[in-house]
Short mmCIF file of C-alpha atoms in Angstrom, two decimals:
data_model
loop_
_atom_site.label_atom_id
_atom_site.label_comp_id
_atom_site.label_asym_id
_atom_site.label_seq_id
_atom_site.Cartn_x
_atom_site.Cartn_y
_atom_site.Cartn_z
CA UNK S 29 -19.87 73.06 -7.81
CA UNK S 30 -21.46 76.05 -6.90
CA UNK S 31 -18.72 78.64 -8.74
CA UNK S 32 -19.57 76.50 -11.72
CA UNK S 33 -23.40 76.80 -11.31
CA UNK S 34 -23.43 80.55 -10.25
CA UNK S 35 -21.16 80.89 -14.34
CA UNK S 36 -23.86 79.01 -16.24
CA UNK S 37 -27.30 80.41 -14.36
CA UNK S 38 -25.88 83.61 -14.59
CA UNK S 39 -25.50 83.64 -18.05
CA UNK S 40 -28.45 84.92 -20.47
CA UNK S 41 -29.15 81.46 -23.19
CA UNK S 42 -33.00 80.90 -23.53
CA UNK S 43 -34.32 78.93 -26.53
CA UNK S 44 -32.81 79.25 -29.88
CA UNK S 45 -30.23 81.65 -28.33
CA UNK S 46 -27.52 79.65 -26.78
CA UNK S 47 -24.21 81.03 -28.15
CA UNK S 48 -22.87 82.50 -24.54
CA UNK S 49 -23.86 79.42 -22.65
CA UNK S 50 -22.68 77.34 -24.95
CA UNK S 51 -19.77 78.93 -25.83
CA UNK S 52 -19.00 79.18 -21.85
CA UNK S 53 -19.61 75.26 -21.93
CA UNK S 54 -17.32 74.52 -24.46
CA UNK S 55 -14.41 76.36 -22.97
CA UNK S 56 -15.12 74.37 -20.01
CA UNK S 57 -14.47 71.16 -21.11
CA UNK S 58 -12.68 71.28 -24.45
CA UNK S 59 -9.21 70.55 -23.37
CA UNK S 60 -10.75 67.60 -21.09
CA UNK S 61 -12.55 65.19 -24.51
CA UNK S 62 -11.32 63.78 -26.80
CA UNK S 63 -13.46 65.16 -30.13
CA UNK S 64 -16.05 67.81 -29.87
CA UNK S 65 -18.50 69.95 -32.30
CA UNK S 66 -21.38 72.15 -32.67
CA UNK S 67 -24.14 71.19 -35.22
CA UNK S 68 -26.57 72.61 -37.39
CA UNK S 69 -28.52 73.82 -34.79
CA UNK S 70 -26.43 74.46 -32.15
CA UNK S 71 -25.97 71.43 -29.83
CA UNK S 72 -22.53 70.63 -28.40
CA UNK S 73 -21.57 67.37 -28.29
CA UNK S 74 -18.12 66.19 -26.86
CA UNK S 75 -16.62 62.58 -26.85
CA UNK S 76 -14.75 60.75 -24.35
CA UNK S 77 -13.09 57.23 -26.39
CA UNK S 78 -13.57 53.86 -24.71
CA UNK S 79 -11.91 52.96 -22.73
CA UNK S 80 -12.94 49.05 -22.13
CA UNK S 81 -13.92 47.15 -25.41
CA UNK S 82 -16.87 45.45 -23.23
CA UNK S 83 -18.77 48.54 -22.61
CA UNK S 84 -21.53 49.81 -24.57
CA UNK S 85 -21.80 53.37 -25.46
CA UNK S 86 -23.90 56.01 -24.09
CA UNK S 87 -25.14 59.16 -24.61
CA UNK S 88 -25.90 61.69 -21.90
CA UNK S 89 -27.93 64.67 -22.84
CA UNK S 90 -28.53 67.70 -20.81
CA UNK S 91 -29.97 70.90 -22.24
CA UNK S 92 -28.44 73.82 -22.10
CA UNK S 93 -31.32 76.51 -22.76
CA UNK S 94 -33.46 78.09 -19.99
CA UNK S 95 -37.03 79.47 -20.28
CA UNK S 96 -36.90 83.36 -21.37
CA UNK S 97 -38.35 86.51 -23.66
CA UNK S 98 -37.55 87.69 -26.88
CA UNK S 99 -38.16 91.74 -27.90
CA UNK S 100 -40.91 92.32 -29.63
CA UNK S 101 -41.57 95.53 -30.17
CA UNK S 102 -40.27 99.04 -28.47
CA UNK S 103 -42.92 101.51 -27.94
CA UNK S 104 -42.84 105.53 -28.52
CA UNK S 105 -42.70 105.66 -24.79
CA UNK S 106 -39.62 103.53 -24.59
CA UNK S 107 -41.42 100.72 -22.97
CA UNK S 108 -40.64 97.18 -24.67
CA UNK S 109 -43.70 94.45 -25.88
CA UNK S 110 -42.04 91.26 -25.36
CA UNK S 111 -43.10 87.61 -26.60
CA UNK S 112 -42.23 84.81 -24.39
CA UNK S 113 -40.02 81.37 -24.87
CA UNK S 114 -40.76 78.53 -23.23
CA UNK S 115 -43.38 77.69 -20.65
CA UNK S 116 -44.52 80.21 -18.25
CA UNK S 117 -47.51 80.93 -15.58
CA UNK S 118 -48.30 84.33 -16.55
CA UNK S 119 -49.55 85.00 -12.73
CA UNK S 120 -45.99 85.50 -11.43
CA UNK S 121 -44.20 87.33 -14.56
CA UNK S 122 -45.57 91.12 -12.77
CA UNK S 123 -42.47 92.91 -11.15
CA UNK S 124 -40.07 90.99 -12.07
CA UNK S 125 -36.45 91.79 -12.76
CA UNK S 126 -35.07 90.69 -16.50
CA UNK S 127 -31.81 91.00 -18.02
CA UNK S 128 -31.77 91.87 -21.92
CA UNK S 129 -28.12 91.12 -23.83
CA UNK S 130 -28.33 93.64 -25.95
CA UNK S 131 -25.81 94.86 -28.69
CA UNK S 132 -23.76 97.07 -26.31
CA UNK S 133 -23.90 94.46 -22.79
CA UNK S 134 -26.64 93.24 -20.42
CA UNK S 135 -29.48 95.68 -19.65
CA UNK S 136 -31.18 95.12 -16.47
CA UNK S 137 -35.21 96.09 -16.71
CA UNK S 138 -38.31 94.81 -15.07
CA UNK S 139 -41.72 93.62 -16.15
CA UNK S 140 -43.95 96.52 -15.48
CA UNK S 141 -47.33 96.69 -12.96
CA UNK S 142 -49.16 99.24 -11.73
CA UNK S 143 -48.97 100.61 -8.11
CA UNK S 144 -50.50 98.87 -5.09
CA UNK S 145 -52.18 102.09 -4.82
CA UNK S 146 -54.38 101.27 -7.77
CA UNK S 147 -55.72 97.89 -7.31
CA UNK S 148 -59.18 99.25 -5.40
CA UNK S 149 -59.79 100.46 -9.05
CA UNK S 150 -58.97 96.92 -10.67
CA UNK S 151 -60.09 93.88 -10.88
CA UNK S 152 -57.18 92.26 -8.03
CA UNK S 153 -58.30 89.08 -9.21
CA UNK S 154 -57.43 89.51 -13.02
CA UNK S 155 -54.46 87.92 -14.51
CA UNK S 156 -52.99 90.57 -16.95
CA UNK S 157 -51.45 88.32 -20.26
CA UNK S 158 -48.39 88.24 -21.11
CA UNK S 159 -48.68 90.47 -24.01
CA UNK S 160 -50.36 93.33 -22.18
CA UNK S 161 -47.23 93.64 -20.24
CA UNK S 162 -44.04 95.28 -20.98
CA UNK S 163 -40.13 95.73 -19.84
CA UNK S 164 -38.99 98.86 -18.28
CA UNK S 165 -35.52 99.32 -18.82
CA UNK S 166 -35.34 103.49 -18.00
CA UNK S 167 -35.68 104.67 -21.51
CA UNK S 168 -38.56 107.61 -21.76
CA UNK S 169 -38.49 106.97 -25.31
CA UNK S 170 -37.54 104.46 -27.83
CA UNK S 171 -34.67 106.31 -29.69
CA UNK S 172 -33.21 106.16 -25.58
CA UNK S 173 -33.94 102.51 -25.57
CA UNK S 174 -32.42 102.13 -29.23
CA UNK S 175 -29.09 103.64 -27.98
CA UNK S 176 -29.06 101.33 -25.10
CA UNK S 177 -28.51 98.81 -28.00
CA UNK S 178 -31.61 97.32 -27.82
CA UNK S 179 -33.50 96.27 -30.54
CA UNK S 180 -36.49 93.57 -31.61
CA UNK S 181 -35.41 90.09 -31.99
CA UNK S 182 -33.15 90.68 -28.78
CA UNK S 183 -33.10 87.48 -26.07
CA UNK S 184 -34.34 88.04 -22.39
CA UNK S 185 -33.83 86.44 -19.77
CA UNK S 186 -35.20 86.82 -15.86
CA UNK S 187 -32.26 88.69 -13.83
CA UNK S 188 -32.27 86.83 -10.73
CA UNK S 189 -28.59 85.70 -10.05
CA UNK S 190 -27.61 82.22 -8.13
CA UNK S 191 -27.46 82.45 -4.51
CA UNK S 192 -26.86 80.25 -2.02
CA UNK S 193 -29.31 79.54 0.73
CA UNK S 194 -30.49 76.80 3.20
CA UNK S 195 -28.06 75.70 6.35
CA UNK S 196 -24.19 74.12 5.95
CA UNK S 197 -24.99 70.50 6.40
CA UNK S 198 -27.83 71.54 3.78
CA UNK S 199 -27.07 73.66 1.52
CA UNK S 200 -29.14 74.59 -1.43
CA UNK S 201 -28.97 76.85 -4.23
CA UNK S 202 -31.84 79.75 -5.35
CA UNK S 203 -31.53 81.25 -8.94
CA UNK S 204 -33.03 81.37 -12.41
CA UNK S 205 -32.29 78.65 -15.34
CA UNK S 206 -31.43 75.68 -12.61
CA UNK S 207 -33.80 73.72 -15.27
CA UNK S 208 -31.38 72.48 -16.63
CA UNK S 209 -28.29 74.12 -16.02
CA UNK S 210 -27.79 72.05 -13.30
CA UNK S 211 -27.74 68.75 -16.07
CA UNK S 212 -25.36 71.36 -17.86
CA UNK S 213 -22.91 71.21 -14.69
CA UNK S 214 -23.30 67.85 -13.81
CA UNK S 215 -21.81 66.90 -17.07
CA UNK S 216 -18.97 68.97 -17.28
CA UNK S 217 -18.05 67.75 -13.57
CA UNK S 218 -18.39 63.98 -14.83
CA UNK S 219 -15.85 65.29 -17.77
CA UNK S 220 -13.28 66.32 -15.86
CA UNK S 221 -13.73 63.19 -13.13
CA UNK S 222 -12.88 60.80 -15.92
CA UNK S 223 -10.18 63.42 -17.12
CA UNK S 224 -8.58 63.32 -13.67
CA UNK S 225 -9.00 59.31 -12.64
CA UNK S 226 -9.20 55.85 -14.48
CA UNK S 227 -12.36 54.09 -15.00
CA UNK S 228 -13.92 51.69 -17.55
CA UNK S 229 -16.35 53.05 -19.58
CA UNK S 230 -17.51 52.75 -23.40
CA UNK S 231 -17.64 55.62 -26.23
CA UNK S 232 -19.37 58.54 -23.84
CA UNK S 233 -21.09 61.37 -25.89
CA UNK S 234 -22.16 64.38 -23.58
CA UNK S 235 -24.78 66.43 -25.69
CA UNK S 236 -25.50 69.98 -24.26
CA UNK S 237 -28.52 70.65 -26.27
CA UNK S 238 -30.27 73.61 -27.25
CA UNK S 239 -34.04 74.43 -27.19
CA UNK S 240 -35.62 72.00 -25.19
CA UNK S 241 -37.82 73.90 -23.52
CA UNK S 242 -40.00 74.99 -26.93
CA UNK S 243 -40.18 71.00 -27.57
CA UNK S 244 -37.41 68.62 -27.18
CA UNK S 245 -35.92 70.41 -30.55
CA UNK S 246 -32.24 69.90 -30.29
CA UNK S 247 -32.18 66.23 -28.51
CA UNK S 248 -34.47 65.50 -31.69
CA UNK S 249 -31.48 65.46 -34.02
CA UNK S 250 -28.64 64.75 -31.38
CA UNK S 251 -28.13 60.85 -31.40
CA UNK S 252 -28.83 60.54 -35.18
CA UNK S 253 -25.16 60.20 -36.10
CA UNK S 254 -24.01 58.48 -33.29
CA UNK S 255 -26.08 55.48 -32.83
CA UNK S 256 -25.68 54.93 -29.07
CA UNK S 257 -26.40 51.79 -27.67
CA UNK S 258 -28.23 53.78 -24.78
CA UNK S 259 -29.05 57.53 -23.52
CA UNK S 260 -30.01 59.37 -20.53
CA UNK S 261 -31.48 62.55 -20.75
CA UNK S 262 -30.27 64.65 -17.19
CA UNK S 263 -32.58 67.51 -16.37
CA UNK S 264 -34.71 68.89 -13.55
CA UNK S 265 -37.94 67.62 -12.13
CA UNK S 266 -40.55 69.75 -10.05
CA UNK S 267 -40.92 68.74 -6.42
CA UNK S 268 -44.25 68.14 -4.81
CA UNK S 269 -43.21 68.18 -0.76
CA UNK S 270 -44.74 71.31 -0.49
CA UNK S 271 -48.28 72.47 1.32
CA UNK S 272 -49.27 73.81 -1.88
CA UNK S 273 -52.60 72.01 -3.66
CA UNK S 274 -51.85 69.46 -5.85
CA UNK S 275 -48.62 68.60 -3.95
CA UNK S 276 -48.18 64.51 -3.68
CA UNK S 277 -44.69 64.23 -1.77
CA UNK S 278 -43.73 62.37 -4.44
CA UNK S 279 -40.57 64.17 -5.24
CA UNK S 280 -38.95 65.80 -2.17
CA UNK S 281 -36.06 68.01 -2.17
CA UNK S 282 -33.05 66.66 -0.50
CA UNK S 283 -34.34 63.18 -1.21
CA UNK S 284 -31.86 62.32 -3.95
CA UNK S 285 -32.15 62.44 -7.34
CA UNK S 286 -34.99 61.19 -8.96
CA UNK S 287 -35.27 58.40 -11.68
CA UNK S 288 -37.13 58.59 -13.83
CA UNK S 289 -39.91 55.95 -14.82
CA UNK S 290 -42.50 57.67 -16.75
CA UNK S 291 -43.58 61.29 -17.90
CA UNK S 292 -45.70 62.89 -20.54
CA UNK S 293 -42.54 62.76 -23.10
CA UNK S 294 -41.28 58.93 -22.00
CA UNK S 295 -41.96 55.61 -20.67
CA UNK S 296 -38.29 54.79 -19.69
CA UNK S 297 -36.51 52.09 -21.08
CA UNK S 298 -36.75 49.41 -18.05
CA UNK S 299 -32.92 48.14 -18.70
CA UNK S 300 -31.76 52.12 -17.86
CA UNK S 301 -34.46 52.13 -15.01
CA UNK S 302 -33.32 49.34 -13.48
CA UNK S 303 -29.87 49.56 -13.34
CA UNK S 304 -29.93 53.32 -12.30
CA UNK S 305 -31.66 51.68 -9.09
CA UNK S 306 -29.46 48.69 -8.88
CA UNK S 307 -26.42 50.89 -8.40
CA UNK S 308 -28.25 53.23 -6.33
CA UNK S 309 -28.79 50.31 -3.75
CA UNK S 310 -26.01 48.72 -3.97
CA UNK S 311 -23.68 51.63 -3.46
CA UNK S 312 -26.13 53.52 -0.75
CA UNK S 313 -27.38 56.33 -3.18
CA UNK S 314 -30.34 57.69 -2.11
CA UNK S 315 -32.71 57.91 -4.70
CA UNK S 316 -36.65 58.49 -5.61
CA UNK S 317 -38.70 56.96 -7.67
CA UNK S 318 -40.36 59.37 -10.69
CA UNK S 319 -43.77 59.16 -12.36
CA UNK S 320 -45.09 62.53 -12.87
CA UNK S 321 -47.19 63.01 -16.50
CA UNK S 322 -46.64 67.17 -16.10
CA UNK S 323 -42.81 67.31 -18.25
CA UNK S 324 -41.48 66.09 -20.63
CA UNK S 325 -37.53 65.99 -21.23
CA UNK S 326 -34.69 65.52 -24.15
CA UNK S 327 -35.11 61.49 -23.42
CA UNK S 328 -38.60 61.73 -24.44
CA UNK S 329 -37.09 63.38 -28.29
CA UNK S 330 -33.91 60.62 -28.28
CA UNK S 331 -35.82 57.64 -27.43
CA UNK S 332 -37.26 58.07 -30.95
CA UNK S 333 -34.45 58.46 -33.06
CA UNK S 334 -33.72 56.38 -35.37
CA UNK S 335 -34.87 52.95 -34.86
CA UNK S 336 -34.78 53.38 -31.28
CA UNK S 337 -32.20 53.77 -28.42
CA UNK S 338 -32.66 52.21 -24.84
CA UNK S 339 -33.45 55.77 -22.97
CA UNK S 340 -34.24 56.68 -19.33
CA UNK S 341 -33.53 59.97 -17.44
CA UNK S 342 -32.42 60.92 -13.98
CA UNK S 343 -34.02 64.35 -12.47
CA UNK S 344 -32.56 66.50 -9.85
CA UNK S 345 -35.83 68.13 -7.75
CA UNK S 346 -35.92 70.98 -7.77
CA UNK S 347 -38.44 73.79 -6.47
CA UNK S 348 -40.37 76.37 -7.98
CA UNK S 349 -39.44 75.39 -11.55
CA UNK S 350 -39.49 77.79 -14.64
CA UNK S 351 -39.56 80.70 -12.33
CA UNK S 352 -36.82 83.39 -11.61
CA UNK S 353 -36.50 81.61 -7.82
CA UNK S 354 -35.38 77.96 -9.06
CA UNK S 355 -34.18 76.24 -5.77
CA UNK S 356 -32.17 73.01 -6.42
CA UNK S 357 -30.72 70.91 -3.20
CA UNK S 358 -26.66 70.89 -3.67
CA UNK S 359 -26.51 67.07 -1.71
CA UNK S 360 -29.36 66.16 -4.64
CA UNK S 361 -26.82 67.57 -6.82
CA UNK S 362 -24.03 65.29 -5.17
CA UNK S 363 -25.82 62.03 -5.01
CA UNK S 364 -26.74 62.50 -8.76
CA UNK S 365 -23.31 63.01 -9.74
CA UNK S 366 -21.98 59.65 -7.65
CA UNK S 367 -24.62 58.16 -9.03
CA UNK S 368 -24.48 58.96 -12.74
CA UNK S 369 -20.69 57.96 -12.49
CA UNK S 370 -21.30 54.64 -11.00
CA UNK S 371 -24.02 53.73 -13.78
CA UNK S 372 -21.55 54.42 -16.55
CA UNK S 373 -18.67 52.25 -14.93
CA UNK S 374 -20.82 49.53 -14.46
CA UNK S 375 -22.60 49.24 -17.48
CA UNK S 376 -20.79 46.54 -19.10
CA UNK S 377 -23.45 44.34 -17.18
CA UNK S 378 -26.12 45.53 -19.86
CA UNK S 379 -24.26 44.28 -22.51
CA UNK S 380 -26.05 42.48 -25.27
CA UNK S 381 -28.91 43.18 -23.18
CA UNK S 382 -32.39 43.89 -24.95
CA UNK S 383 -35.93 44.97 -23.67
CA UNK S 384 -36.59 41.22 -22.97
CA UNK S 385 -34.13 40.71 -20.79
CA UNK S 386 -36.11 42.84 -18.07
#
């Protein structure tokens, strides 16, 4: 799992500029469904048939963007204005490296601050906005940064690359774009588990959508044609086991995944809910509970479509989300997997079922 984690963080896709990742994706898995295509906006959505009459379908959605920049402008001095994509705290963008896929390959540059040296002349408190910073990619002046290939309208992403930290018995994973890429490779592992063994399972559609994180866009149009009887939306969720204020231990890394009851986007569907526990306890999945009103995921956009489709989510915790230090628990990664797997082959016992049958 982590080879296939280290491809997909690794690789430059925020919002509205998915091709790579998505392109990576489909290479992935296209030899292991059974229908696949791209839509008008870019989501991917692959097909695995029935293969049990008695089983509803389902649609699984994970999104396949990460949080990132866009050029803006490149200034006389070669130093590059930037806009930013996705949700950000402005307080830790200062220093950081970025990767920029420009028209001749990836640029590495960082996010410019001043010297240490300087501060007793600033205000150390201030927190500089986002547009009063800039990229420094080692052009002096903008025809140099022009020849690098680099140009407004570019896509930016942070360039931190996947590592692997924490102890053997627990080992995690530190990188940029976990949120969601790890929904991204928890779906292409379930695609090649029911490519590789026999189990009973409905019409499966596996959406890998695109811009989620500037507002659910591409799970807003996803299930329109399909009609799924239900959906779960697989993403990331922001642990709260540290010391830091505000911190709940709600959601602990290394406690299992997470599922998910109710967030800013979604009151889940109490049928998904409950079963995603049912199996959890029946099979000796750990698991946690999730209310947390702070997100908002592609569940919250599906749930909607339509007239309606029964719609929960299951989270993976991860910390330090939407920065270029993502750190995601590989046995949280695990237990999702066993445990998405065992919700689809047993969901022939929701059958017929409605929202008053909870």
């Amino acid at each position: 799992m982590y080879s296939l984690l280290k491809d997909l963080c690794d690789t430059v896709g925020p919002s509205g500029y998915e091709q790579d990742i998505q392109r990576k994706i489909l290479h992935l898995v296209k030899d292991h469904v059974d229908d696949y295509q791209v839509d008008a906006i870019g989501n991917l959505i692959v097909k695995k048939n029935a293969t049990h009459s008695h089983f509803p379908s389902l649609l699984m959605a994970a999104h396949s963007d990460e949080i990132g920049f866009v050029v803006k402008k490149i200034e006389k001095n070669g130093l590059i204005r930037f806009e930013k994509v996705g949700g950000f705290d402005d307080r830790i963008l200062l220093s950081q490296p970025v990767m920029i896929k420009s028209e001749n390959g990836p640029v590495h540059g960082v996010i410019g601050t001043i010297s240490a040296h300087y501060v007793k002349w600033d205000d150390p408190n201030r927190v500089s906005n986002h547009r009063d910073l800039y990229i420094d990619v080692g052009g002096l002046t903008d025809e140099e940064v022009i020849s690098m290939g680099i140009k407004v309208g570019l896509p930016i992403s942070y360039g931190t690359e996947l590592k692997k930290i924490g102890t053997e018995h627990s080992p995690k994973v530190m990188g940029k774009a976990l949120d969601d890429r790890v929904g991204s490779a928890l779906l292409i592992n379930l695609i090649h588990q029911l490519n590789e063994n026999t189990y009973k399972h409905g019409d499966l559609y596996m959406a890998f959508t695109v811009q989620e994180e500037v507002g659910l866009r591409g799970a807003s149009v996803v299930a329109a044609s399909m009609k799924p009887d239900y959906a779960i939306a697989i993403d990331t969720t922001p642990t709260s086991d540290t010391n830091d204020v505000l911190m709940t231990g709600t959601r602990v890394l290394g406690g299992g995944p997470c599922v998910k009851l109710a967030d800013k986007s979604l009151i889940s569907h109490p049928l998904i809910s409950q079963h995603l526990m049912k199996v959890a306890n029946e099979r000796s999945i750990p698991y946690q509970e999730e209310i947390f009103m702070g997100i908002g995921t592609d569940a919250g956009a599906i749930h909607m479509t339509g007239e309606g489709v029964a719609t929960g989510a299951l989270s993976i915790p991860s910390r330090y989300t939407h920065t270029p230090h993502e750190v995601v628990d590989l046995n949280d990664l695990k237990n999702s997997s066993d445990l998405l797997l065992q919700f689809i082959t047993t969901l022939d016992q929701l059958k017929g079922k409605n929202f008053l049958d909870t």
